[in-house]
Amino acid sequence: MFGLPIPIIGLLIAVFVLVYLVLKTRVHAFIAMLIASAMAGLIGGMSVNDTLSAITKGFGGTLGGIGIVIGLGVMMGSVLEVSGAAEKMAYSFIKFLGKKKEEWALAITGYVVSIPIFVDSAFVILYPVAKALAKNGKRSLLTLGVALAGGLVVTHHTVPPTPGPLGVAGLFGVDLGAMLLVGMGLAILPVVGIVLYAKWLDKKYPTFNQETFTPEELKQKFDDYIESREKKNLPSLGLSLLPIVLPIVLIFIKAIFDLVAKNNAQLSEMGIYQFLSFIGHPMIALAISVLVAVYALLPNADRNATALHLEEGVKSAGIILLVTGAGGALGAVLRESGAGAQLAEQVASLPISPILIPFIVSTAVRFIQGSGTVAMITAASISAPILAQIPGVNMLLAAQAATMGSLFFGYFNDSLFWVVNRMMGINDVKKQMIVWSIPTTIAWAIGGSLVIFANLIFSNDGSAFDLIFPLGILVAIMLYVRHQNKDLK
């Protein structure tokens, strides 16, 4: 077949079958990835026993590294959700930033809240805040809603302990602490880009508030919100932020001490270093955070109620754990079959940097089937075995490339697309895409460009030509916005 090695042929057929099953059938992504793993191994020349062994080892090895962390992360998110901590953060940021900066307050809230809470649930919880702030139509509900959703979606796609980025970190074998800190840093500018676009939407649709709610309805929502927040027994801002900030601080301290210990052998043997390494491990840091969240945010909940809240969080992560494990199985088969090494030779000869591979694959899968989690896990499963064979590749940036690619053009096959548009009462298809598909693509282009730029600085395999792909899309969007501005004048 076109002179390709058998393992690569097996991989191509497996990827085709994977995409077909997810798109055209009712087969779940988890089962589809297992089928693709088996086909890649068997067609690629592996025996039945070797294929099954690789699938089992890959599945178990991946979940063994990050399964516990995913479980702890969703437990913490569940407590933050039911305790009202997410609402408290939104209310506090809004009061702190003051009037006329509500979109930035909501974006910051989304940026923080979506690290542990699933993005769809977080938007449903926080959208009433946006409606309340659109008092008497003085602030655009469209701008506030998109700014909130923008802050939520970016960190949901890029920052652990959200399950998708956690799975990607495990598949690429990168340190979770580094993944968290770098993800938070790279997420800032994409959120800023979405907020600026959200402010432009107010100019394009100046009558949106009047189309959706009457001034009386908006004023009533604002008055009801203020009254409910004053009466509601919400936790303090410090306690609300503590379960999120604590593990980040512990992981950051461990990372700093690890850097120092590399040049100081005596430090690595000291008790303080051993202690900080223990509590700064993502698994232990998140376990401590869950305990803090339970006792600080649910002080009056009984044992059964607390267990129920924690178990609800774990239920929501179950299928993500399975998909992540299946991604590990596919990656293991590609390594064992030799397809990874053979493709690495081909990739190394291409006029692009290797880290563009997970970015492009994630972008394509996201556009085809919609789920950002499935897109980044699929991209990591396919590209990690390939990039591992290429010397000098920065696997941390490759992992970030996979997560950033999964932001591309959220539309009809993305659940958040419908959550955002339906809650804001948008039914026109063109308007739906302008409101949500374009801002997610802006975040994709900015995030992808940042990863590529970082690769130019910190790696030896970067190329300025890599920027053509994301920046070209971003320029096209900016030209569209400029054209629309001319029509508004």
Tab-separated table of C-alpha atoms in Angstrom:
chain	number	residue	atom	x	y	z
A	1	MET	CA	0.000	0.000	0.000
A	2	PHE	CA	1.901	3.004	-1.392
A	3	GLY	CA	5.119	1.397	-0.140
A	4	LEU	CA	4.309	2.116	3.500
A	5	PRO	CA	5.523	-0.192	6.272
A	6	ILE	CA	2.905	-2.611	7.638
A	7	PRO	CA	2.695	-0.981	11.126
A	8	ILE	CA	1.939	2.420	9.576
A	9	ILE	CA	-0.740	0.870	7.366
A	10	GLY	CA	-2.254	-0.666	10.483
A	11	LEU	CA	-2.253	2.720	12.213
A	12	LEU	CA	-3.890	4.504	9.257
A	13	ILE	CA	-6.654	1.899	9.041
A	14	ALA	CA	-7.156	2.020	12.806
A	15	VAL	CA	-7.465	5.827	12.827
A	16	PHE	CA	-9.945	5.700	9.927
A	17	VAL	CA	-12.051	3.115	11.762
A	18	LEU	CA	-11.852	5.136	14.985
A	19	VAL	CA	-13.125	8.304	13.297
A	20	TYR	CA	-15.860	6.386	11.444
A	21	LEU	CA	-17.129	4.639	14.567
A	22	VAL	CA	-17.265	7.863	16.599
A	23	LEU	CA	-18.891	9.876	13.805
A	24	LYS	CA	-21.236	7.477	12.047
A	25	THR	CA	-22.262	4.887	14.621
A	26	ARG	CA	-23.565	4.684	18.167
A	27	VAL	CA	-20.341	3.073	19.359
A	28	HIS	CA	-18.913	5.042	22.295
A	29	ALA	CA	-15.473	6.621	21.978
A	30	PHE	CA	-14.101	4.258	24.650
A	31	ILE	CA	-15.074	1.109	22.731
A	32	ALA	CA	-14.041	2.719	19.430
A	33	MET	CA	-10.539	3.381	20.792
A	34	LEU	CA	-10.211	-0.195	22.029
A	35	ILE	CA	-11.257	-1.494	18.601
A	36	ALA	CA	-8.778	0.859	16.918
A	37	SER	CA	-6.027	-0.315	19.290
A	38	ALA	CA	-6.693	-3.950	18.438
A	39	MET	CA	-6.753	-3.237	14.695
A	40	ALA	CA	-3.539	-1.214	14.833
A	41	GLY	CA	-1.780	-4.117	16.525
A	42	LEU	CA	-3.191	-7.020	14.512
A	43	ILE	CA	-2.940	-5.344	11.091
A	44	GLY	CA	0.441	-3.903	12.071
A	45	GLY	CA	1.909	-7.389	12.426
A	46	MET	CA	1.579	-8.094	16.143
A	47	SER	CA	0.266	-11.430	17.387
A	48	VAL	CA	-3.054	-11.683	19.221
A	49	ASN	CA	-1.357	-12.215	22.577
A	50	ASP	CA	1.086	-9.353	22.060
A	51	THR	CA	-1.734	-7.011	21.009
A	52	LEU	CA	-3.885	-7.861	24.019
A	53	SER	CA	-0.889	-7.572	26.321
A	54	ALA	CA	-0.012	-4.115	24.955
A	55	ILE	CA	-3.625	-2.940	25.327
A	56	THR	CA	-3.790	-4.158	28.923
A	57	LYS	CA	-0.437	-2.697	29.913
A	58	GLY	CA	-1.130	0.608	28.174
A	59	PHE	CA	-4.552	0.957	29.784
A	60	GLY	CA	-3.337	0.100	33.266
A	61	GLY	CA	-0.105	2.037	33.025
A	62	THR	CA	-1.859	5.239	31.987
A	63	LEU	CA	-4.549	5.118	34.659
A	64	GLY	CA	-2.014	4.007	37.254
A	65	GLY	CA	-0.282	7.341	36.819
A	66	ILE	CA	-3.198	9.767	36.672
A	67	GLY	CA	-6.393	7.864	37.539
A	68	ILE	CA	-6.194	8.718	41.251
A	69	VAL	CA	-5.526	12.383	40.496
A	70	ILE	CA	-8.532	12.579	38.157
A	71	GLY	CA	-10.751	11.061	40.837
A	72	LEU	CA	-9.536	13.492	43.496
A	73	GLY	CA	-9.875	16.450	41.135
A	74	VAL	CA	-13.535	15.784	40.340
A	75	MET	CA	-14.287	15.177	44.029
A	76	MET	CA	-12.920	18.635	44.835
A	77	GLY	CA	-14.907	20.145	41.987
A	78	SER	CA	-18.104	18.566	43.284
A	79	VAL	CA	-17.594	20.105	46.744
A	80	LEU	CA	-16.890	23.552	45.250
A	81	GLU	CA	-20.060	23.260	43.189
A	82	VAL	CA	-22.516	22.230	45.913
A	83	SER	CA	-21.054	24.483	48.621
A	84	GLY	CA	-21.598	27.707	46.674
A	85	ALA	CA	-17.853	28.449	46.523
A	86	ALA	CA	-18.036	29.069	42.750
A	87	GLU	CA	-20.796	31.655	43.213
A	88	LYS	CA	-18.863	33.321	46.012
A	89	MET	CA	-15.823	33.728	43.772
A	90	ALA	CA	-17.908	35.330	41.025
A	91	TYR	CA	-19.655	37.690	43.429
A	92	SER	CA	-16.356	38.694	45.086
A	93	PHE	CA	-14.449	39.296	41.844
A	94	ILE	CA	-17.303	41.454	40.565
A	95	LYS	CA	-17.367	43.576	43.726
A	96	PHE	CA	-13.565	43.893	43.669
A	97	LEU	CA	-13.292	45.023	40.025
A	98	GLY	CA	-16.311	47.317	40.232
A	99	LYS	CA	-18.764	48.495	37.604
A	100	LYS	CA	-18.000	48.436	33.864
A	101	LYS	CA	-15.485	45.616	34.350
A	102	GLU	CA	-17.996	42.832	34.893
A	103	GLU	CA	-16.876	40.908	31.813
A	104	TRP	CA	-13.326	40.711	33.208
A	105	ALA	CA	-14.629	39.636	36.603
A	106	LEU	CA	-16.678	36.847	35.041
A	107	ALA	CA	-13.755	35.752	32.841
A	108	ILE	CA	-11.463	35.577	35.893
A	109	THR	CA	-14.126	33.634	37.755
A	110	GLY	CA	-14.420	31.196	34.873
A	111	TYR	CA	-10.639	30.892	34.620
A	112	VAL	CA	-10.416	29.826	38.274
A	113	VAL	CA	-13.631	27.839	38.678
A	114	SER	CA	-13.194	25.615	35.635
A	115	ILE	CA	-9.887	24.209	36.865
A	116	PRO	CA	-11.701	21.739	39.150
A	117	ILE	CA	-15.361	21.969	37.967
A	118	PHE	CA	-16.671	20.569	34.666
A	119	VAL	CA	-17.223	23.409	32.231
A	120	ASP	CA	-20.866	22.689	31.327
A	121	SER	CA	-21.911	22.535	34.987
A	122	ALA	CA	-19.882	25.634	35.855
A	123	PHE	CA	-21.609	27.698	33.146
A	124	VAL	CA	-25.055	26.601	34.302
A	125	ILE	CA	-24.159	27.559	37.891
A	126	LEU	CA	-22.639	30.949	37.037
A	127	TYR	CA	-24.771	32.169	34.119
A	128	PRO	CA	-27.437	33.609	36.468
A	129	VAL	CA	-24.690	35.940	37.715
A	130	ALA	CA	-24.252	37.277	34.163
A	131	LYS	CA	-27.998	37.806	33.812
A	132	ALA	CA	-28.132	39.646	37.111
A	133	LEU	CA	-25.309	41.975	36.064
A	134	ALA	CA	-27.061	42.989	32.845
A	135	LYS	CA	-29.107	45.377	35.000
A	136	ASN	CA	-31.646	47.361	32.987
A	137	GLY	CA	-29.747	46.516	29.804
A	138	LYS	CA	-26.781	48.729	30.790
A	139	ARG	CA	-24.382	45.842	30.263
A	140	SER	CA	-24.680	43.432	27.348
A	141	LEU	CA	-25.778	39.999	28.486
A	142	LEU	CA	-24.125	38.635	25.357
A	143	THR	CA	-20.749	40.117	26.307
A	144	LEU	CA	-20.984	38.910	29.895
A	145	GLY	CA	-22.115	35.398	28.924
A	146	VAL	CA	-19.370	34.889	26.331
A	147	ALA	CA	-16.684	36.319	28.659
A	148	LEU	CA	-17.777	33.897	31.383
A	149	ALA	CA	-17.852	30.928	29.007
A	150	GLY	CA	-14.466	31.950	27.587
A	151	GLY	CA	-12.795	31.943	30.987
A	152	LEU	CA	-14.360	28.582	31.727
A	153	VAL	CA	-13.521	26.801	28.476
A	154	VAL	CA	-9.821	27.673	28.233
A	155	THR	CA	-8.685	26.376	31.624
A	156	HIS	CA	-11.050	23.414	31.265
A	157	HIS	CA	-9.057	22.413	28.188
A	158	THR	CA	-5.563	23.226	29.383
A	159	VAL	CA	-5.148	23.017	33.184
A	160	PRO	CA	-5.135	19.916	35.424
A	161	PRO	CA	-6.893	18.586	37.473
A	162	THR	CA	-9.454	18.788	34.678
A	163	PRO	CA	-9.468	15.166	33.419
A	164	GLY	CA	-8.527	15.905	29.794
A	165	PRO	CA	-5.235	17.721	30.507
A	166	LEU	CA	-4.480	15.168	33.224
A	167	GLY	CA	-4.841	12.345	30.717
A	168	VAL	CA	-2.634	14.155	28.194
A	169	ALA	CA	0.051	14.684	30.841
A	170	GLY	CA	-0.013	10.970	31.638
A	171	LEU	CA	0.203	9.921	27.987
A	172	PHE	CA	3.146	12.242	27.316
A	173	GLY	CA	4.787	11.313	30.606
A	174	VAL	CA	5.231	14.912	31.757
A	175	ASP	CA	5.241	16.201	35.334
A	176	LEU	CA	1.724	17.145	36.466
A	177	GLY	CA	2.986	20.133	38.421
A	178	ALA	CA	4.718	21.540	35.344
A	179	MET	CA	1.613	20.812	33.243
A	180	LEU	CA	-0.558	22.724	35.720
A	181	LEU	CA	1.696	25.770	36.037
A	182	VAL	CA	2.491	26.077	32.317
A	183	GLY	CA	-1.171	25.499	31.420
A	184	MET	CA	-2.296	28.300	33.724
A	185	GLY	CA	0.263	30.660	32.204
A	186	LEU	CA	-0.578	29.829	28.593
A	187	ALA	CA	-4.330	30.108	29.279
A	188	ILE	CA	-4.246	33.805	30.182
A	189	LEU	CA	-3.914	35.394	26.714
A	190	PRO	CA	-6.529	33.119	25.067
A	191	VAL	CA	-9.004	34.234	27.766
A	192	VAL	CA	-8.083	37.877	27.122
A	193	GLY	CA	-8.689	37.329	23.403
A	194	ILE	CA	-12.176	35.929	24.047
A	195	VAL	CA	-13.085	38.817	26.388
A	196	LEU	CA	-12.046	41.413	23.802
A	197	TYR	CA	-14.130	39.594	21.200
A	198	ALA	CA	-17.044	39.422	23.656
A	199	LYS	CA	-16.897	43.215	24.039
A	200	TRP	CA	-17.033	43.551	20.253
A	201	LEU	CA	-20.180	41.414	20.202
A	202	ASP	CA	-21.967	44.195	22.075
A	203	LYS	CA	-21.349	46.479	19.076
A	204	LYS	CA	-22.530	43.870	16.587
A	205	TYR	CA	-25.696	43.010	18.509
A	206	PRO	CA	-26.559	46.184	20.482
A	207	THR	CA	-30.204	45.152	20.932
A	208	PHE	CA	-29.464	41.657	22.228
A	209	ASN	CA	-30.720	42.390	25.753
A	210	GLN	CA	-34.009	43.732	24.437
A	211	GLU	CA	-34.447	40.682	22.203
A	212	THR	CA	-33.905	38.283	25.106
A	213	PHE	CA	-35.213	40.040	28.222
A	214	THR	CA	-37.242	43.146	28.904
A	215	PRO	CA	-35.655	45.870	31.074
A	216	GLU	CA	-38.083	44.959	33.854
A	217	GLU	CA	-36.994	41.308	33.719
A	218	LEU	CA	-33.318	42.249	33.858
A	219	LYS	CA	-33.834	44.640	36.757
A	220	GLN	CA	-35.795	41.978	38.600
A	221	LYS	CA	-33.031	39.429	37.997
A	222	PHE	CA	-30.449	41.858	39.357
A	223	ASP	CA	-32.498	42.692	42.443
A	224	ASP	CA	-33.243	39.010	43.059
A	225	TYR	CA	-29.575	38.123	42.678
A	226	ILE	CA	-28.348	40.752	45.143
A	227	GLU	CA	-31.018	39.786	47.640
A	228	SER	CA	-30.308	36.061	47.293
A	229	ARG	CA	-26.547	36.540	47.685
A	230	GLU	CA	-27.050	38.636	50.794
A	231	LYS	CA	-29.323	36.010	52.328
A	232	LYS	CA	-27.524	32.912	51.078
A	233	ASN	CA	-25.023	31.393	53.467
A	234	LEU	CA	-22.065	31.299	51.084
A	235	PRO	CA	-18.543	30.456	52.300
A	236	SER	CA	-15.995	33.247	52.551
A	237	LEU	CA	-13.818	34.076	49.547
A	238	GLY	CA	-10.711	32.789	51.328
A	239	LEU	CA	-12.284	29.409	52.052
A	240	SER	CA	-13.737	29.248	48.525
A	241	LEU	CA	-10.318	29.766	46.943
A	242	LEU	CA	-8.350	27.649	49.422
A	243	PRO	CA	-9.034	24.188	47.863
A	244	ILE	CA	-7.910	25.503	44.446
A	245	VAL	CA	-4.913	27.554	45.557
A	246	LEU	CA	-3.548	25.058	48.106
A	247	PRO	CA	-2.582	22.239	45.708
A	248	ILE	CA	-1.154	24.744	43.229
A	249	VAL	CA	1.061	26.241	45.938
A	250	LEU	CA	2.191	22.822	47.197
A	251	ILE	CA	2.991	21.627	43.666
A	252	PHE	CA	4.828	24.885	42.910
A	253	ILE	CA	6.954	24.624	46.075
A	254	LYS	CA	7.875	21.048	45.178
A	255	ALA	CA	8.862	22.132	41.666
A	256	ILE	CA	11.142	24.867	43.050
A	257	PHE	CA	12.827	22.479	45.496
A	258	ASP	CA	13.256	19.884	42.728
A	259	LEU	CA	15.142	22.447	40.631
A	260	VAL	CA	17.407	23.358	43.532
A	261	ALA	CA	17.973	19.694	44.451
A	262	LYS	CA	19.326	18.951	40.967
A	263	ASN	CA	22.354	21.082	41.755
A	264	ASN	CA	22.536	20.229	45.447
A	265	ALA	CA	22.812	16.536	46.284
A	266	GLN	CA	22.719	17.198	50.040
A	267	LEU	CA	19.317	18.888	49.803
A	268	SER	CA	17.736	15.808	48.239
A	269	GLU	CA	18.636	13.813	51.358
A	270	MET	CA	17.237	16.311	53.864
A	271	GLY	CA	13.997	15.611	55.706
A	272	ILE	CA	12.396	18.923	54.685
A	273	TYR	CA	12.921	18.101	51.007
A	274	GLN	CA	11.451	14.630	51.428
A	275	PHE	CA	8.426	16.112	53.225
A	276	LEU	CA	7.817	18.803	50.603
A	277	SER	CA	8.257	16.274	47.797
A	278	PHE	CA	5.607	14.120	49.429
A	279	ILE	CA	2.942	16.770	50.054
A	280	GLY	CA	3.787	18.495	46.740
A	281	HIS	CA	3.084	15.392	44.679
A	282	PRO	CA	-0.146	16.088	42.739
A	283	MET	CA	-1.858	13.038	44.203
A	284	ILE	CA	-1.120	14.006	47.817
A	285	ALA	CA	-1.686	17.737	47.198
A	286	LEU	CA	-5.146	17.065	45.751
A	287	ALA	CA	-5.985	14.589	48.511
A	288	ILE	CA	-5.166	17.297	51.083
A	289	SER	CA	-7.228	19.775	49.053
A	290	VAL	CA	-10.276	17.474	49.034
A	291	LEU	CA	-10.051	17.097	52.810
A	292	VAL	CA	-9.757	20.866	53.233
A	293	ALA	CA	-12.723	21.431	50.889
A	294	VAL	CA	-14.926	18.963	52.788
A	295	TYR	CA	-14.222	20.363	56.250
A	296	ALA	CA	-14.003	24.047	55.255
A	297	LEU	CA	-16.851	24.291	52.725
A	298	LEU	CA	-19.265	21.656	54.033
A	299	PRO	CA	-18.864	22.050	57.810
A	300	ASN	CA	-22.468	21.158	58.586
A	301	ALA	CA	-22.920	18.269	56.139
A	302	ASP	CA	-23.287	14.854	57.705
A	303	ARG	CA	-21.260	11.824	56.725
A	304	ASN	CA	-23.812	10.453	54.245
A	305	ALA	CA	-24.380	13.780	52.497
A	306	THR	CA	-20.635	14.344	52.148
A	307	ALA	CA	-20.112	10.870	50.707
A	308	LEU	CA	-22.951	11.452	48.246
A	309	HIS	CA	-21.407	14.702	46.983
A	310	LEU	CA	-17.994	13.078	46.537
A	311	GLU	CA	-19.446	10.033	44.787
A	312	GLU	CA	-21.407	12.227	42.369
A	313	GLY	CA	-18.136	13.790	41.285
A	314	VAL	CA	-16.517	10.404	40.716
A	315	LYS	CA	-19.494	9.237	38.615
A	316	SER	CA	-18.995	12.147	36.240
A	317	ALA	CA	-15.352	11.180	35.731
A	318	GLY	CA	-15.902	7.476	35.117
A	319	ILE	CA	-16.212	7.588	31.348
A	320	ILE	CA	-13.302	10.029	31.075
A	321	LEU	CA	-11.125	7.574	32.977
A	322	LEU	CA	-12.090	4.837	30.530
A	323	VAL	CA	-11.396	7.018	27.463
A	324	THR	CA	-8.044	8.093	28.916
A	325	GLY	CA	-7.098	4.473	29.629
A	326	ALA	CA	-8.115	3.473	26.104
A	327	GLY	CA	-5.901	6.260	24.776
A	328	GLY	CA	-3.019	4.771	26.729
A	329	ALA	CA	-3.807	1.377	25.215
A	330	LEU	CA	-3.655	2.789	21.683
A	331	GLY	CA	-0.363	4.515	22.439
A	332	ALA	CA	1.132	1.307	23.826
A	333	VAL	CA	0.144	-0.624	20.689
A	334	LEU	CA	1.779	2.016	18.474
A	335	ARG	CA	4.990	1.715	20.469
A	336	GLU	CA	5.001	-2.083	20.499
A	337	SER	CA	4.124	-2.438	16.814
A	338	GLY	CA	6.920	-0.099	15.734
A	339	ALA	CA	4.527	2.360	14.070
A	340	GLY	CA	5.660	5.138	16.417
A	341	ALA	CA	9.330	4.773	15.552
A	342	GLN	CA	8.653	4.479	11.808
A	343	LEU	CA	6.397	7.529	11.771
A	344	ALA	CA	8.970	9.439	13.812
A	345	GLU	CA	11.445	9.049	10.957
A	346	GLN	CA	8.908	10.526	8.536
A	347	VAL	CA	7.917	13.368	10.869
A	348	ALA	CA	11.544	14.317	11.482
A	349	SER	CA	11.961	14.969	7.755
A	350	LEU	CA	8.926	17.277	7.501
A	351	PRO	CA	9.447	21.070	7.263
A	352	ILE	CA	7.488	21.608	10.521
A	353	SER	CA	8.266	21.139	14.191
A	354	PRO	CA	7.241	17.799	15.702
A	355	ILE	CA	5.028	19.493	18.331
A	356	LEU	CA	2.694	20.596	15.534
A	357	ILE	CA	1.666	16.947	15.147
A	358	PRO	CA	-0.409	16.764	18.368
A	359	PHE	CA	-1.754	20.256	17.664
A	360	ILE	CA	-2.937	19.344	14.164
A	361	VAL	CA	-4.321	15.934	15.181
A	362	SER	CA	-6.188	17.439	18.133
A	363	THR	CA	-7.576	20.204	15.923
A	364	ALA	CA	-8.794	17.730	13.317
A	365	VAL	CA	-10.394	15.345	15.829
A	366	ARG	CA	-12.052	18.242	17.655
A	367	PHE	CA	-13.582	19.510	14.417
A	368	ILE	CA	-14.710	16.028	13.374
A	369	GLN	CA	-16.349	14.797	16.573
A	370	GLY	CA	-16.679	17.781	18.919
A	371	SER	CA	-15.427	16.548	22.294
A	372	GLY	CA	-12.351	18.444	23.436
A	373	THR	CA	-11.406	15.687	25.880
A	374	VAL	CA	-11.585	12.969	23.235
A	375	ALA	CA	-9.672	15.204	20.798
A	376	MET	CA	-6.720	15.850	23.118
A	377	ILE	CA	-6.595	12.245	24.384
A	378	THR	CA	-6.665	10.896	20.811
A	379	ALA	CA	-3.951	13.335	19.726
A	380	ALA	CA	-1.775	12.405	22.691
A	381	SER	CA	-2.322	8.674	22.131
A	382	ILE	CA	-1.226	8.884	18.503
A	383	SER	CA	1.556	11.467	18.736
A	384	ALA	CA	3.266	10.648	22.061
A	385	PRO	CA	4.807	7.352	20.816
A	386	ILE	CA	5.981	9.158	17.692
A	387	LEU	CA	7.505	12.183	19.415
A	388	ALA	CA	9.192	9.987	22.028
A	389	GLN	CA	11.406	8.627	19.223
A	390	ILE	CA	12.542	12.083	18.088
A	391	PRO	CA	15.471	13.556	20.060
A	392	GLY	CA	15.075	17.015	21.563
A	393	VAL	CA	11.267	17.282	21.536
A	394	ASN	CA	9.903	19.234	24.494
A	395	MET	CA	7.181	16.828	25.639
A	396	LEU	CA	5.646	19.381	28.005
A	397	LEU	CA	5.005	21.785	25.133
A	398	ALA	CA	3.826	18.882	22.975
A	399	ALA	CA	1.269	18.053	25.667
A	400	GLN	CA	0.145	21.692	25.733
A	401	ALA	CA	-0.128	21.628	21.937
A	402	ALA	CA	-2.566	18.711	22.199
A	403	THR	CA	-4.729	20.571	24.725
A	404	MET	CA	-4.717	23.851	22.788
A	405	GLY	CA	-5.700	22.073	19.573
A	406	SER	CA	-8.849	20.810	21.277
A	407	LEU	CA	-10.224	24.379	21.561
A	408	PHE	CA	-10.773	24.661	17.819
A	409	PHE	CA	-14.174	25.840	16.500
A	410	GLY	CA	-16.694	24.601	19.051
A	411	TYR	CA	-19.924	24.015	17.146
A	412	PHE	CA	-22.915	21.650	16.784
A	413	ASN	CA	-21.201	18.480	18.011
A	414	ASP	CA	-19.864	20.194	21.152
A	415	SER	CA	-22.151	20.063	24.211
A	416	LEU	CA	-20.920	23.443	25.512
A	417	PHE	CA	-21.946	25.055	22.200
A	418	TRP	CA	-25.552	24.172	22.967
A	419	VAL	CA	-25.331	25.021	26.668
A	420	VAL	CA	-24.017	28.528	25.937
A	421	ASN	CA	-26.367	29.331	23.063
A	422	ARG	CA	-29.520	27.846	24.541
A	423	MET	CA	-29.083	29.500	27.933
A	424	MET	CA	-28.588	32.835	26.186
A	425	GLY	CA	-31.657	32.227	24.008
A	426	ILE	CA	-29.813	32.248	20.661
A	427	ASN	CA	-31.561	30.174	17.996
A	428	ASP	CA	-30.197	31.548	14.714
A	429	VAL	CA	-27.471	29.220	13.403
A	430	LYS	CA	-25.245	31.995	12.040
A	431	LYS	CA	-25.467	33.944	15.288
A	432	GLN	CA	-24.722	30.794	17.294
A	433	MET	CA	-21.468	30.299	15.419
A	434	ILE	CA	-20.511	33.980	15.704
A	435	VAL	CA	-21.215	33.882	19.436
A	436	TRP	CA	-19.335	30.684	20.279
A	437	SER	CA	-17.502	29.023	17.369
A	438	ILE	CA	-15.412	32.090	16.536
A	439	PRO	CA	-14.263	32.909	20.103
A	440	THR	CA	-13.152	29.328	20.742
A	441	THR	CA	-11.171	29.488	17.500
A	442	ILE	CA	-9.584	32.775	18.633
A	443	ALA	CA	-8.506	31.036	21.845
A	444	TRP	CA	-7.200	28.097	19.768
A	445	ALA	CA	-5.138	30.388	17.520
A	446	ILE	CA	-3.673	32.430	20.388
A	447	GLY	CA	-2.964	29.339	22.494
A	448	GLY	CA	-1.412	27.444	19.603
A	449	SER	CA	0.760	30.432	18.707
A	450	LEU	CA	1.958	30.735	22.309
A	451	VAL	CA	2.967	27.058	22.388
A	452	ILE	CA	4.802	27.395	19.075
A	453	PHE	CA	6.524	30.598	20.242
A	454	ALA	CA	7.590	28.896	23.480
A	455	ASN	CA	8.950	26.020	21.419
A	456	LEU	CA	11.031	28.470	19.389
A	457	ILE	CA	12.598	29.777	22.613
A	458	PHE	CA	12.996	26.649	24.731
A	459	SER	CA	13.580	23.918	22.140
A	460	ASN	CA	15.992	23.295	19.309
A	461	ASP	CA	13.442	22.024	16.793
A	462	GLY	CA	11.190	25.094	16.499
A	463	SER	CA	10.456	26.854	13.232
A	464	ALA	CA	8.907	30.273	12.597
A	465	PHE	CA	6.931	28.674	9.760
A	466	ASP	CA	4.915	26.787	12.397
A	467	LEU	CA	3.121	30.044	13.213
A	468	ILE	CA	1.560	30.244	9.760
A	469	PHE	CA	-1.200	27.757	10.602
A	470	PRO	CA	-2.702	29.326	13.777
A	471	LEU	CA	-1.877	32.935	12.910
A	472	GLY	CA	-3.355	32.534	9.431
A	473	ILE	CA	-6.672	31.473	10.973
A	474	LEU	CA	-6.487	34.320	13.501
A	475	VAL	CA	-5.839	36.913	10.780
A	476	ALA	CA	-8.826	35.581	8.826
A	477	ILE	CA	-11.035	36.043	11.896
A	478	MET	CA	-9.712	39.552	12.497
A	479	LEU	CA	-10.439	40.478	8.873
A	480	TYR	CA	-13.977	39.185	9.336
A	481	VAL	CA	-14.436	41.281	12.484
A	482	ARG	CA	-13.032	44.347	10.732
A	483	HIS	CA	-15.406	43.824	7.831
A	484	GLN	CA	-18.316	43.533	10.237
A	485	ASN	CA	-17.244	46.748	11.965
A	486	LYS	CA	-17.437	48.587	8.638
A	487	ASP	CA	-20.970	47.302	8.160
A	488	LEU	CA	-21.931	48.626	11.630
A	489	LYS	CA	-20.812	52.181	10.841
